[in-house]
mmCIF file of C-alpha atoms in Angstrom:
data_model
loop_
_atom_site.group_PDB
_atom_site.id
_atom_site.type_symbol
_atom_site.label_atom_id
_atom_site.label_comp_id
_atom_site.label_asym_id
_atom_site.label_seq_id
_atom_site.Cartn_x
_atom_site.Cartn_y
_atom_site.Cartn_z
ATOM 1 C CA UNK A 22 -8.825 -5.718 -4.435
ATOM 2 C CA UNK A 23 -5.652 -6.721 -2.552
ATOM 3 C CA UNK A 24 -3.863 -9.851 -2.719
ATOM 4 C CA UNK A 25 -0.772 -10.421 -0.837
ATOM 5 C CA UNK A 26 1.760 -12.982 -1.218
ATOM 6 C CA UNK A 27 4.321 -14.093 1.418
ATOM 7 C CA UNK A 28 7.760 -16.314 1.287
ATOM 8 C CA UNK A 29 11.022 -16.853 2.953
ATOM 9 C CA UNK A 30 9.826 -19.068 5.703
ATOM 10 C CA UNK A 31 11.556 -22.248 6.383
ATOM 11 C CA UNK A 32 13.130 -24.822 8.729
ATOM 12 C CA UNK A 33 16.158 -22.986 10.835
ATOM 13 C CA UNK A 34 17.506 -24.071 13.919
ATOM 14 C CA UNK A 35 17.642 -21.887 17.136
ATOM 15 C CA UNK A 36 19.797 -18.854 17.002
ATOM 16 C CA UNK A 37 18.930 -18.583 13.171
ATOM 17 C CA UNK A 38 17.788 -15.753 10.926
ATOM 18 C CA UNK A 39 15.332 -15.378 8.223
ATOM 19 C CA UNK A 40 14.061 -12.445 6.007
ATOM 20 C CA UNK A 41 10.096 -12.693 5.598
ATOM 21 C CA UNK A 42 8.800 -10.877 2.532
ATOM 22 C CA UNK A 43 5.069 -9.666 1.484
ATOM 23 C CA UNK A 44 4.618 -9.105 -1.792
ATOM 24 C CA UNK A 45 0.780 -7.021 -2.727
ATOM 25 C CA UNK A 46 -0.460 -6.570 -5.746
ATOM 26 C CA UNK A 47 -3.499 -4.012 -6.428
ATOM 27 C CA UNK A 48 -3.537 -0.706 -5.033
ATOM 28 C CA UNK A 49 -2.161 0.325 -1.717
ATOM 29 C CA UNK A 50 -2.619 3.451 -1.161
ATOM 30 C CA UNK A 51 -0.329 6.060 1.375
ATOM 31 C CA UNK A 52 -2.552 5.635 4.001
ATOM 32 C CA UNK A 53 -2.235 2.036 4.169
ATOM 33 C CA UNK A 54 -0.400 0.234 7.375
ATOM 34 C CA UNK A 55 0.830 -3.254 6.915
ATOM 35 C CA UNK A 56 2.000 -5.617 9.603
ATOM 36 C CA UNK A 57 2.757 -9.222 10.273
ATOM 37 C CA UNK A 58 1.164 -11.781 12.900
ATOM 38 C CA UNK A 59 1.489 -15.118 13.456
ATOM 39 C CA UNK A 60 0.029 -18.163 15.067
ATOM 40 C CA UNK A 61 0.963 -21.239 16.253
ATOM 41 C CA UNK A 62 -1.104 -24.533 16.505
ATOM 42 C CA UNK A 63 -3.897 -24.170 19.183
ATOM 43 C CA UNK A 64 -3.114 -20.486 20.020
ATOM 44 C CA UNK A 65 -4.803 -17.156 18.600
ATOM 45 C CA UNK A 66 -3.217 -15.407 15.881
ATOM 46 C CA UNK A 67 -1.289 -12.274 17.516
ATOM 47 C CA UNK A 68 0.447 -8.802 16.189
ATOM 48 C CA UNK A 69 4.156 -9.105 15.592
ATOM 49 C CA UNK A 70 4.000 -5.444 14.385
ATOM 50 C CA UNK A 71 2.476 -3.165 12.251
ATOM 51 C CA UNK A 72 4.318 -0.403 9.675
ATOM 52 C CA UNK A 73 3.101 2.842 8.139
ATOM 53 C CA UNK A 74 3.883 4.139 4.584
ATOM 54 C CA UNK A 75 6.630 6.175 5.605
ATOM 55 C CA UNK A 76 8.391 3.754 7.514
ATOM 56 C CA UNK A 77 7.115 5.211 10.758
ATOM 57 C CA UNK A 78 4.998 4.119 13.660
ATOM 58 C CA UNK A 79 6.576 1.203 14.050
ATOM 59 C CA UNK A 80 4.560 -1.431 16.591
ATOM 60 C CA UNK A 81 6.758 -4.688 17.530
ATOM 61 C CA UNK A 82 4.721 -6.372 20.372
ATOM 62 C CA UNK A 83 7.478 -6.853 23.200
ATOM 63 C CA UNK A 84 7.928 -10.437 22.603
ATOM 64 C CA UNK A 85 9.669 -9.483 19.931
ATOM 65 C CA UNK A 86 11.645 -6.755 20.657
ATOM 66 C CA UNK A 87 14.905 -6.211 19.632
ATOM 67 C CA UNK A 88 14.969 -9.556 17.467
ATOM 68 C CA UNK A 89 12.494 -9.045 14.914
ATOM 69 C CA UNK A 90 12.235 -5.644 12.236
ATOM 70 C CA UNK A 91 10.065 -4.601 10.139
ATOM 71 C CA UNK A 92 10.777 -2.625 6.984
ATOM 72 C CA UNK A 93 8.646 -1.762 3.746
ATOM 73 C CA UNK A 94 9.718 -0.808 0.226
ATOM 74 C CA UNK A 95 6.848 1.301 -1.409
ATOM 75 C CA UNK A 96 8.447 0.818 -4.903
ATOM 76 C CA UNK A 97 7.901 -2.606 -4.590
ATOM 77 C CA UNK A 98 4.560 -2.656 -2.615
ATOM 78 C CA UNK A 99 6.277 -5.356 -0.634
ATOM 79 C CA UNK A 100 7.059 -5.166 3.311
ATOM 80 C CA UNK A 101 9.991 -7.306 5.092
ATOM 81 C CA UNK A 102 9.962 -9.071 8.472
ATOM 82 C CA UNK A 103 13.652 -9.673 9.575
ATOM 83 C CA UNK A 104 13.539 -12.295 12.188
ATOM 84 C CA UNK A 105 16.619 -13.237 14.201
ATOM 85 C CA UNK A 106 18.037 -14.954 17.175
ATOM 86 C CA UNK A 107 14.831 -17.347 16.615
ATOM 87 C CA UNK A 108 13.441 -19.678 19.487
ATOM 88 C CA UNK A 109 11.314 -22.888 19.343
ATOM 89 C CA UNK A 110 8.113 -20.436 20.370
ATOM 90 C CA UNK A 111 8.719 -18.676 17.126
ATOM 91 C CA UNK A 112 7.219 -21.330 15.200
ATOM 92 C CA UNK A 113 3.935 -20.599 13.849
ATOM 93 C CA UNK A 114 2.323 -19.523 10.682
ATOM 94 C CA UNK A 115 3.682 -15.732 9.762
ATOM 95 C CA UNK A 116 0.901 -13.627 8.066
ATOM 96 C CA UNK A 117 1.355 -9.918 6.329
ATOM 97 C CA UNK A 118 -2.014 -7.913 6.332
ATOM 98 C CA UNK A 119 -2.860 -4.598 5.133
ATOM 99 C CA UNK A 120 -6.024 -2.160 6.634
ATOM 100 C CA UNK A 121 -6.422 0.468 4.618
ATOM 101 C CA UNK A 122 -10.074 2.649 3.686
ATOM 102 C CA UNK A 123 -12.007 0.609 6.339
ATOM 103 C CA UNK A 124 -11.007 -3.050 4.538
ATOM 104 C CA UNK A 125 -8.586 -5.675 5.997
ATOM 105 C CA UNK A 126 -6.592 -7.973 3.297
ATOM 106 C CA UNK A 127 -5.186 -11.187 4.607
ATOM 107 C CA UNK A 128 -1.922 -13.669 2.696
ATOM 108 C CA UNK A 129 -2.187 -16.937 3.162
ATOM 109 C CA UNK A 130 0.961 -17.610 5.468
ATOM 110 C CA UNK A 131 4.433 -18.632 5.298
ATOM 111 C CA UNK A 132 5.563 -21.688 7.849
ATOM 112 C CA UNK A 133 8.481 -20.136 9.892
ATOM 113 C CA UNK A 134 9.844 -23.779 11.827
ATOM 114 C CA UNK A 135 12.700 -23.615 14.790
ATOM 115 C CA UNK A 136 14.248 -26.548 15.981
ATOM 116 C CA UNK A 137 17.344 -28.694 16.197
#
């Protein structure tokens, strides 16, 4: 089975950066895509973007465009959320997932927290 770990959130204020990581463990095979979501208190969790093996077929949902990037390093079985120019609304819980062979593998969250 897959477990997946994430870290890096934290307390920044607006304007800030942070680099989200998602470390899995068991096998992920080439097939696999990964992607991160998020949700905030009293909202549904929603797609920040999804990644394929190759680095391809990128998916950022377009209130996230050109702030937030997603990259993945195979070696590591780990994929990276790069999150800049942050806003209050970016606070939520940030969650890595993989789908792969018909089954969907959940972390349990990293607190990403925007304010003054």
């Amino acid at each position: 089975q897959v477990q997946l770990v994430e870290s890096g959130g934290g307390l920044v204020q607006p304007g800030g950066s942070l680099r989200l990581s998602c470390a899995a463990s068991g096998t992920i095979f080439r097939i696999a895509v990964m992607g991160w979501y998020r949700q905030a208190p009293g909202k549904e969790r929603e797609t920040i973007g999804t990644i394929g093996w190759s680095g391809g077929n990128i998916y950022y949902a377009d209130s996230v465009k050109g702030r937030f990037t997603i990259s993945r390093d195979n070696a590591k079985n780990t994929v990276y959320l790069q999150v800049n120019s942050l806003k209050p609304e970016d606070t939520a819980v940030y969650y890595c997932n993989v789908r792969q062979l018909g089954s969907e593998y959940w972390g349990q969250g990293t607190q990403v927290t925007v304010s003054s």
